[in-house]
């Protein structure tokens, strides 16, 4: 992973949650975010899953992890071994309310999945979303932009 200052930004999110949305707060994970009232949010075993209520393959999964202060962001991302198929691209993302955001773009059986690492001090939110070509990505942008740690 190249130094952050020299990387191209791959993703930018600055959408906002529409009026009439619902706020979700998780004291155990320590995050709050807005989501459309017709979507479903569940929290189980340290994972938050967000899905549209309508039948869909689209989903967002959020997990909180810790990063030791002696491990750089670049090293943390390099050490992540989870694979969601073929890695197509990776780099910085612009996400509000976090110190640094990093994204990996995966392809598995023709389906694109985005894997985000959102860093705020020693907290890391690991976020997966897909399929990335879904029209629901606009809603994801609004949700991820509303996250507060």
Backbone as JSON Lines, residues from 0, in Angstrom:
{"i":0,"aa":"X","n":[0.86,-1.17,0.0],"ca":[0.0,0.0,0.0],"c":[0.9,1.23,0.0]}
{"i":1,"aa":"X","n":[0.67,2.1,-0.93],"ca":[1.48,3.31,-1.07],"c":[1.1,4.3,0.03]}
{"i":2,"aa":"X","n":[1.97,5.23,0.32],"ca":[1.63,6.26,1.31],"c":[0.34,6.98,0.92]}
{"i":3,"aa":"X","n":[-0.46,7.29,1.91],"ca":[-1.79,7.85,1.67],"c":[-1.75,9.11,0.8]}
{"i":4,"aa":"X","n":[-0.76,9.95,0.97],"ca":[-0.72,11.22,0.24],"c":[-0.55,11.03,-1.26]}
{"i":5,"aa":"X","n":[-0.03,9.89,-1.68],"ca":[0.24,9.69,-3.09],"c":[-0.81,8.82,-3.79]}
{"i":6,"aa":"X","n":[-1.82,8.37,-3.07],"ca":[-2.82,7.5,-3.66],"c":[-3.96,8.29,-4.28]}
{"i":7,"aa":"X","n":[-4.5,7.74,-5.33],"ca":[-5.68,8.3,-5.96],"c":[-6.9,7.92,-5.12]}
{"i":8,"aa":"X","n":[-7.85,8.82,-4.99],"ca":[-9.07,8.52,-4.27],"c":[-10.0,7.74,-5.18]}
{"i":9,"aa":"X","n":[-10.43,6.56,-4.72],"ca":[-11.28,5.69,-5.53],"c":[-12.76,5.9,-5.3]}
{"i":10,"aa":"X","n":[-13.15,6.35,-4.13],"ca":[-14.57,6.49,-3.82],"c":[-14.77,7.74,-2.97]}
{"i":11,"aa":"X","n":[-15.89,8.4,-3.22],"ca":[-16.24,9.58,-2.45],"c":[-17.71,9.47,-2.09]}
{"i":12,"aa":"X","n":[-18.02,9.77,-0.84],"ca":[-19.41,9.75,-0.41],"c":[-19.72,11.04,0.31]}
{"i":13,"aa":"X","n":[-20.76,11.71,-0.15],"ca":[-21.19,12.93,0.53],"c":[-22.71,13.06,0.47]}
{"i":14,"aa":"X","n":[-23.4,11.94,0.22],"ca":[-24.85,11.95,0.16],"c":[-25.42,12.17,1.56]}
{"i":15,"aa":"X","n":[-26.68,12.57,1.62],"ca":[-27.32,12.77,2.91],"c":[-28.57,11.92,3.01]}
{"i":16,"aa":"X","n":[-28.89,11.53,4.23],"ca":[-30.11,10.75,4.49],"c":[-31.31,11.69,4.35]}
{"i":17,"aa":"X","n":[-32.33,11.19,3.68],"ca":[-33.53,12.0,3.44],"c":[-34.32,12.2,4.74]}
{"i":18,"aa":"X","n":[-35.09,13.27,4.74],"ca":[-35.98,13.51,5.88],"c":[-36.91,12.32,6.04]}
{"i":19,"aa":"X","n":[-37.29,12.03,7.27],"ca":[-38.18,10.9,7.51],"c":[-37.43,9.59,7.67]}
{"i":20,"aa":"X","n":[-36.11,9.66,7.67],"ca":[-35.34,8.44,7.87],"c":[-35.29,8.12,9.36]}
{"i":21,"aa":"X","n":[-34.75,6.97,9.67],"ca":[-34.67,6.49,11.04],"c":[-33.21,6.49,11.46]}
{"i":22,"aa":"X","n":[-32.95,6.79,12.72],"ca":[-31.59,6.73,13.24],"c":[-31.41,5.41,13.99]}
{"i":23,"aa":"X","n":[-30.25,4.79,13.79],"ca":[-29.89,3.57,14.51],"c":[-28.68,3.88,15.37]}
{"i":24,"aa":"X","n":[-28.72,3.43,16.61],"ca":[-27.6,3.64,17.51],"c":[-27.25,2.32,18.17]}
{"i":25,"aa":"X","n":[-25.98,1.98,18.17],"ca":[-25.51,0.76,18.79],"c":[-24.51,1.1,19.89]}
{"i":26,"aa":"X","n":[-24.93,1.05,21.15],"ca":[-23.98,1.31,22.23],"c":[-22.84,0.28,22.27]}
{"i":27,"aa":"X","n":[-23.13,-0.97,21.91],"ca":[-22.09,-2.01,21.97],"c":[-21.0,-1.8,20.92]}
{"i":28,"aa":"X","n":[-21.38,-1.32,19.74],"ca":[-20.39,-1.07,18.69],"c":[-19.93,0.39,18.73]}
{"i":29,"aa":"X","n":[-20.77,1.26,19.24],"ca":[-20.39,2.66,19.4],"c":[-20.59,3.5,18.15]}
{"i":30,"aa":"X","n":[-21.6,3.17,17.36],"ca":[-21.87,3.99,16.18],"c":[-23.34,4.35,16.1]}
{"i":31,"aa":"X","n":[-23.6,5.42,15.38],"ca":[-24.94,5.88,15.08],"c":[-24.98,6.21,13.6]}
{"i":32,"aa":"X","n":[-26.09,5.91,12.94],"ca":[-26.24,6.27,11.53],"c":[-27.72,6.34,11.17]}
{"i":33,"aa":"X","n":[-27.99,7.04,10.09],"ca":[-29.35,7.13,9.59],"c":[-29.56,6.12,8.47]}
{"i":34,"aa":"X","n":[-30.81,5.69,8.32],"ca":[-31.14,4.77,7.24],"c":[-32.62,4.96,6.88]}
{"i":35,"aa":"X","n":[-33.0,4.59,5.66],"ca":[-34.41,4.75,5.26],"c":[-35.33,3.91,6.14]}
{"i":36,"aa":"X","n":[-36.48,4.48,6.49],"ca":[-37.38,3.79,7.42],"c":[-37.95,2.5,6.86]}
{"i":37,"aa":"X","n":[-37.88,2.31,5.54],"ca":[-38.38,1.07,4.97],"c":[-37.27,0.01,4.78]}
{"i":38,"aa":"X","n":[-36.12,0.23,5.41],"ca":[-35.04,-0.75,5.41],"c":[-34.99,-1.43,6.77]}
{"i":39,"aa":"X","n":[-34.32,-2.57,6.84],"ca":[-34.24,-3.34,8.07],"c":[-32.81,-3.37,8.59]}
{"i":40,"aa":"X","n":[-32.64,-3.1,9.88],"ca":[-31.32,-3.14,10.51],"c":[-31.36,-4.19,11.62]}
{"i":41,"aa":"X","n":[-30.37,-5.1,11.61],"ca":[-30.24,-6.09,12.68],"c":[-28.82,-6.03,13.22]}
{"i":42,"aa":"X","n":[-28.7,-6.34,14.5],"ca":[-27.39,-6.39,15.13],"c":[-27.28,-7.72,15.86]}
{"i":43,"aa":"X","n":[-26.25,-8.48,15.51],"ca":[-26.06,-9.78,16.12],"c":[-24.58,-10.12,16.16]}
{"i":44,"aa":"X","n":[-24.1,-10.51,17.33],"ca":[-22.71,-10.92,17.52],"c":[-21.7,-9.9,16.99]}
{"i":45,"aa":"X","n":[-21.94,-8.63,17.28],"ca":[-20.99,-7.59,16.89],"c":[-21.06,-7.16,15.44]}
{"i":46,"aa":"X","n":[-22.05,-7.63,14.7],"ca":[-22.23,-7.26,13.29],"c":[-23.57,-6.58,13.11]}
{"i":47,"aa":"X","n":[-23.56,-5.5,12.35],"ca":[-24.79,-4.82,11.98],"c":[-25.04,-5.11,10.5]}
{"i":48,"aa":"X","n":[-26.24,-5.57,10.18],"ca":[-26.61,-5.84,8.8],"c":[-27.76,-4.91,8.43]}
{"i":49,"aa":"X","n":[-27.64,-4.26,7.28],"ca":[-28.65,-3.33,6.8],"c":[-29.1,-3.81,5.42]}
{"i":50,"aa":"X","n":[-30.4,-4.03,5.27],"ca":[-30.94,-4.52,4.0],"c":[-32.25,-3.81,3.68]}
{"i":51,"aa":"X","n":[-32.56,-3.68,2.39],"ca":[-33.88,-3.15,2.03],"c":[-34.95,-4.16,2.47]}
{"i":52,"aa":"X","n":[-36.13,-3.68,2.8],"ca":[-37.2,-4.6,3.2],"c":[-37.69,-5.41,2.01]}
{"i":53,"aa":"X","n":[-37.59,-4.82,0.81],"ca":[-38.04,-5.56,-0.38],"c":[-37.04,-6.67,-0.69]}
{"i":54,"aa":"X","n":[-37.51,-7.67,-1.41],"ca":[-36.63,-8.77,-1.8],"c":[-35.46,-8.22,-2.6]}
{"i":55,"aa":"X","n":[-34.25,-8.48,-2.13],"ca":[-33.07,-7.94,-2.79],"c":[-31.85,-8.72,-2.34]}
{"i":56,"aa":"X","n":[-30.84,-8.74,-3.18],"ca":[-29.57,-9.35,-2.8],"c":[-28.64,-8.3,-2.2]}
{"i":57,"aa":"X","n":[-29.06,-7.05,-2.18],"ca":[-28.23,-5.94,-1.68],"c":[-28.12,-6.0,-0.17]}
{"i":58,"aa":"X","n":[-26.91,-5.83,0.34],"ca":[-26.75,-5.78,1.8],"c":[-25.52,-4.97,2.18]}
{"i":59,"aa":"X","n":[-25.57,-4.45,3.4],"ca":[-24.47,-3.71,4.01],"c":[-24.18,-4.4,5.34]}
{"i":60,"aa":"X","n":[-22.92,-4.73,5.59],"ca":[-22.54,-5.34,6.86],"c":[-21.44,-4.49,7.49]}
{"i":61,"aa":"X","n":[-21.62,-4.14,8.77],"ca":[-20.66,-3.3,9.49],"c":[-20.17,-4.06,10.72]}
{"i":62,"aa":"X","n":[-18.86,-4.11,10.88],"ca":[-18.25,-4.7,12.08],"c":[-17.24,-3.72,12.65]}
{"i":63,"aa":"X","n":[-17.16,-3.66,13.96],"ca":[-16.17,-2.81,14.62],"c":[-14.96,-3.65,14.99]}
{"i":64,"aa":"X","n":[-13.79,-3.11,14.68],"ca":[-12.54,-3.78,15.04],"c":[-11.63,-2.74,15.7]}
{"i":65,"aa":"X","n":[-10.58,-3.21,16.3],"ca":[-9.59,-2.31,16.94],"c":[-8.28,-2.4,16.17]}
{"i":66,"aa":"X","n":[-7.59,-1.26,16.14],"ca":[-6.25,-1.22,15.53],"c":[-5.3,-0.74,16.61]}
{"i":67,"aa":"X","n":[-4.27,-1.51,16.84],"ca":[-3.26,-1.12,17.81],"c":[-2.59,0.17,17.34]}
{"i":68,"aa":"X","n":[-2.29,1.05,18.26],"ca":[-1.71,2.34,17.9],"c":[-0.34,2.21,17.24]}
{"i":69,"aa":"X","n":[0.33,1.06,17.42],"ca":[1.64,0.89,16.8],"c":[1.55,0.28,15.39]}
{"i":70,"aa":"X","n":[0.33,0.06,14.89],"ca":[0.15,-0.47,13.54],"c":[-0.39,0.65,12.65]}
{"i":71,"aa":"X","n":[0.31,0.92,11.57],"ca":[-0.13,1.98,10.64],"c":[-1.4,1.54,9.9]}
{"i":72,"aa":"X","n":[-2.11,2.5,9.35],"ca":[-3.28,2.2,8.55],"c":[-2.89,1.3,7.38]}
{"i":73,"aa":"X","n":[-1.8,1.63,6.7],"ca":[-1.35,0.83,5.56],"c":[-1.08,-0.62,5.97]}
{"i":74,"aa":"X","n":[-0.38,-0.81,7.09],"ca":[-0.09,-2.17,7.55],"c":[-1.36,-2.9,7.97]}
{"i":75,"aa":"X","n":[-2.28,-2.19,8.59],"ca":[-3.55,-2.81,8.99],"c":[-4.27,-3.35,7.76]}
{"i":76,"aa":"X","n":[-4.38,-2.54,6.73],"ca":[-5.08,-2.95,5.52],"c":[-4.35,-4.12,4.86]}
{"i":77,"aa":"X","n":[-3.04,-4.06,4.79],"ca":[-2.24,-5.15,4.21],"c":[-2.46,-6.46,4.94]}
{"i":78,"aa":"X","n":[-2.63,-6.39,6.26],"ca":[-2.77,-7.6,7.08],"c":[-4.15,-8.26,6.97]}
{"i":79,"aa":"X","n":[-5.09,-7.61,6.33],"ca":[-6.43,-8.18,6.2],"c":[-6.42,-9.25,5.1]}
{"i":80,"aa":"X","n":[-6.76,-10.47,5.47],"ca":[-6.64,-11.6,4.54],"c":[-7.97,-12.08,3.97]}
{"i":81,"aa":"X","n":[-9.08,-11.49,4.41],"ca":[-10.37,-11.9,3.89],"c":[-10.44,-11.6,2.4]}
{"i":82,"aa":"X","n":[-10.99,-12.55,1.65],"ca":[-11.13,-12.36,0.2],"c":[-12.6,-12.45,-0.18]}
{"i":83,"aa":"X","n":[-13.0,-11.57,-1.05],"ca":[-14.36,-11.6,-1.59],"c":[-14.3,-11.87,-3.09]}
{"i":84,"aa":"X","n":[-13.35,-12.69,-3.49],"ca":[-13.16,-13.01,-4.91],"c":[-11.86,-12.43,-5.41]}
{"i":85,"aa":"X","n":[-11.9,-11.88,-6.62],"ca":[-10.72,-11.28,-7.23],"c":[-10.65,-9.8,-6.87]}
{"i":86,"aa":"X","n":[-9.5,-9.39,-6.35],"ca":[-9.29,-7.98,-6.01],"c":[-9.03,-7.21,-7.29]}
{"i":87,"aa":"X","n":[-9.91,-6.25,-7.62],"ca":[-9.79,-5.47,-8.85],"c":[-9.02,-4.17,-8.65]}
{"i":88,"aa":"X","n":[-9.27,-3.53,-7.5],"ca":[-8.68,-2.21,-7.26],"c":[-8.75,-1.91,-5.78]}
{"i":89,"aa":"X","n":[-7.87,-1.02,-5.3],"ca":[-7.91,-0.6,-3.92],"c":[-7.28,0.78,-3.78]}
{"i":90,"aa":"X","n":[-7.73,1.52,-2.77],"ca":[-7.16,2.84,-2.54],"c":[-7.99,3.63,-1.54]}
{"i":91,"aa":"X","n":[-7.65,4.89,-1.4],"ca":[-8.33,5.76,-0.45],"c":[-9.75,6.09,-0.9]}
{"i":92,"aa":"X","n":[-10.59,6.37,0.08],"ca":[-11.96,6.82,-0.18],"c":[-12.19,8.06,0.66]}
{"i":93,"aa":"X","n":[-13.08,8.93,0.22],"ca":[-13.44,10.12,0.99],"c":[-14.79,9.87,1.64]}
{"i":94,"aa":"X","n":[-14.75,9.64,2.95],"ca":[-15.96,9.37,3.73],"c":[-15.95,10.36,4.89]}
{"i":95,"aa":"X","n":[-17.06,11.09,5.09],"ca":[-17.09,12.06,6.19],"c":[-17.07,11.37,7.56]}
{"i":96,"aa":"X","n":[-16.65,12.1,8.57],"ca":[-16.7,11.69,9.98],"c":[-15.68,10.62,10.37]}
{"i":97,"aa":"X","n":[-14.72,10.32,9.51],"ca":[-13.65,9.38,9.86],"c":[-12.31,10.03,9.52]}
{"i":98,"aa":"X","n":[-11.24,9.52,10.15],"ca":[-9.91,10.07,9.89],"c":[-9.38,9.66,8.53]}
{"i":99,"aa":"X","n":[-9.49,8.38,8.23],"ca":[-9.02,7.82,6.97],"c":[-10.0,6.74,6.53]}
{"i":100,"aa":"X","n":[-10.25,6.65,5.24],"ca":[-11.1,5.59,4.69],"c":[-10.36,4.93,3.53]}
{"i":101,"aa":"X","n":[-10.48,3.62,3.47],"ca":[-9.8,2.83,2.45],"c":[-10.82,1.87,1.86]}
{"i":102,"aa":"X","n":[-10.75,1.63,0.56],"ca":[-11.71,0.74,-0.09],"c":[-10.99,-0.28,-0.97]}
{"i":103,"aa":"X","n":[-11.53,-1.49,-0.97],"ca":[-11.09,-2.54,-1.88],"c":[-12.29,-2.91,-2.74]}
{"i":104,"aa":"X","n":[-12.05,-3.06,-4.04],"ca":[-13.11,-3.43,-4.98],"c":[-12.87,-4.88,-5.39]}
{"i":105,"aa":"X","n":[-13.86,-5.73,-5.12],"ca":[-13.76,-7.16,-5.38],"c":[-14.76,-7.58,-6.45]}
{"i":106,"aa":"X","n":[-14.47,-8.68,-7.14],"ca":[-15.42,-9.28,-8.08],"c":[-15.47,-10.78,-7.8]}
{"i":107,"aa":"X","n":[-16.69,-11.27,-7.61],"ca":[-16.88,-12.7,-7.38],"c":[-18.07,-13.17,-8.21]}
{"i":108,"aa":"X","n":[-17.8,-14.07,-9.13],"ca":[-18.85,-14.59,-10.02],"c":[-19.61,-13.46,-10.72]}
{"i":109,"aa":"X","n":[-18.88,-12.44,-11.15],"ca":[-19.49,-11.32,-11.87],"c":[-20.18,-10.3,-10.99]}
{"i":110,"aa":"X","n":[-20.12,-10.47,-9.68],"ca":[-20.76,-9.53,-8.75],"c":[-19.68,-8.72,-8.05]}
{"i":111,"aa":"X","n":[-19.82,-7.39,-8.09],"ca":[-18.85,-6.5,-7.44],"c":[-19.23,-6.27,-5.99]}
{"i":112,"aa":"X","n":[-18.22,-6.32,-5.13],"ca":[-18.4,-6.07,-3.7],"c":[-17.37,-5.02,-3.29]}
{"i":113,"aa":"X","n":[-17.81,-4.04,-2.52],"ca":[-16.9,-3.04,-1.97],"c":[-16.63,-3.36,-0.51]}
{"i":114,"aa":"X","n":[-15.37,-3.28,-0.13],"ca":[-14.96,-3.52,1.24],"c":[-14.28,-2.24,1.74]}
{"i":115,"aa":"X","n":[-14.87,-1.61,2.74],"ca":[-14.34,-0.37,3.29],"c":[-13.71,-0.61,4.65]}
{"i":116,"aa":"X","n":[-12.66,0.13,4.93],"ca":[-12.05,0.2,6.25],"c":[-12.11,1.66,6.66]}
{"i":117,"aa":"X","n":[-12.91,1.97,7.67],"ca":[-13.09,3.34,8.13],"c":[-12.36,3.5,9.45]}
{"i":118,"aa":"X","n":[-11.34,4.36,9.47],"ca":[-10.48,4.53,10.64],"c":[-10.82,5.81,11.39]}
{"i":119,"aa":"X","n":[-11.01,5.68,12.7],"ca":[-11.18,6.84,13.58],"c":[-10.42,6.51,14.86]}
{"i":120,"aa":"X","n":[-9.27,7.16,15.04],"ca":[-8.34,6.84,16.15],"c":[-8.0,5.35,16.07]}
{"i":121,"aa":"X","n":[-8.25,4.58,17.15],"ca":[-7.9,3.15,17.12],"c":[-9.07,2.26,16.72]}
{"i":122,"aa":"X","n":[-10.18,2.86,16.36],"ca":[-11.36,2.09,15.94],"c":[-11.34,1.95,14.42]}
{"i":123,"aa":"X","n":[-11.7,0.74,13.97],"ca":[-11.83,0.48,12.54],"c":[-13.22,-0.1,12.3]}
{"i":124,"aa":"X","n":[-13.98,0.54,11.42],"ca":[-15.23,-0.06,10.98],"c":[-14.95,-0.79,9.68]}
{"i":125,"aa":"X","n":[-15.25,-2.07,9.67],"ca":[-15.11,-2.89,8.48],"c":[-16.49,-2.98,7.85]}
{"i":126,"aa":"X","n":[-16.63,-2.44,6.64],"ca":[-17.94,-2.35,5.99],"c":[-17.86,-3.07,4.65]}
{"i":127,"aa":"X","n":[-18.78,-4.0,4.42],"ca":[-18.89,-4.62,3.1],"c":[-20.26,-4.29,2.54]}
{"i":128,"aa":"X","n":[-20.29,-4.05,1.23],"ca":[-21.55,-3.7,0.58],"c":[-21.56,-4.28,-0.83]}
{"i":129,"aa":"X","n":[-22.72,-4.73,-1.24],"ca":[-22.83,-5.23,-2.59],"c":[-24.22,-5.75,-2.87]}
{"i":130,"aa":"X","n":[-24.5,-5.98,-4.13],"ca":[-23.62,-5.74,-5.26],"c":[-23.4,-4.25,-5.51]}
{"i":131,"aa":"X","n":[-22.17,-3.92,-5.89],"ca":[-21.77,-2.52,-6.04],"c":[-22.39,-1.82,-7.24]}
{"i":132,"aa":"X","n":[-22.97,-2.57,-8.17],"ca":[-23.61,-1.94,-9.32],"c":[-25.12,-1.75,-9.1]}
{"i":133,"aa":"X","n":[-25.58,-1.99,-7.88],"ca":[-26.99,-1.84,-7.56],"c":[-27.39,-0.37,-7.52]}
{"i":134,"aa":"X","n":[-28.62,-0.06,-7.94],"ca":[-29.1,1.32,-7.79],"c":[-29.22,1.73,-6.31]}
{"i":135,"aa":"X","n":[-29.18,0.77,-5.41],"ca":[-29.26,1.07,-3.98],"c":[-27.95,1.61,-3.41]}
{"i":136,"aa":"X","n":[-26.91,1.68,-4.24],"ca":[-25.64,2.25,-3.77],"c":[-25.8,3.71,-3.37]}
{"i":137,"aa":"X","n":[-26.76,4.43,-3.96],"ca":[-26.99,5.82,-3.55],"c":[-27.45,5.87,-2.09]}
{"i":138,"aa":"X","n":[-28.27,4.91,-1.71],"ca":[-28.71,4.84,-0.32],"c":[-27.55,4.47,0.58]}
{"i":139,"aa":"X","n":[-26.7,3.55,0.13],"ca":[-25.5,3.21,0.89],"c":[-24.64,4.44,1.12]}
{"i":140,"aa":"X","n":[-24.45,5.25,0.08],"ca":[-23.66,6.47,0.21],"c":[-24.21,7.37,1.32]}
{"i":141,"aa":"X","n":[-25.54,7.49,1.36],"ca":[-26.16,8.31,2.4],"c":[-25.96,7.71,3.79]}
{"i":142,"aa":"X","n":[-26.08,6.38,3.88],"ca":[-25.91,5.71,5.18],"c":[-24.48,5.87,5.66]}
{"i":143,"aa":"X","n":[-23.51,5.58,4.81],"ca":[-22.11,5.63,5.23],"c":[-21.68,7.07,5.54]}
{"i":144,"aa":"X","n":[-22.28,8.03,4.86],"ca":[-21.98,9.45,5.13],"c":[-22.56,9.92,6.46]}
{"i":145,"aa":"X","n":[-23.56,9.19,6.95],"ca":[-24.21,9.61,8.2],"c":[-23.6,8.94,9.44]}
{"i":146,"aa":"X","n":[-22.66,8.01,9.24],"ca":[-22.08,7.29,10.38],"c":[-21.34,8.24,11.31]}
{"i":147,"aa":"X","n":[-21.59,8.07,12.59],"ca":[-20.89,8.83,13.62],"c":[-20.35,7.84,14.63]}
{"i":148,"aa":"X","n":[-19.06,7.98,14.92],"ca":[-18.41,7.1,15.9],"c":[-18.27,7.81,17.23]}
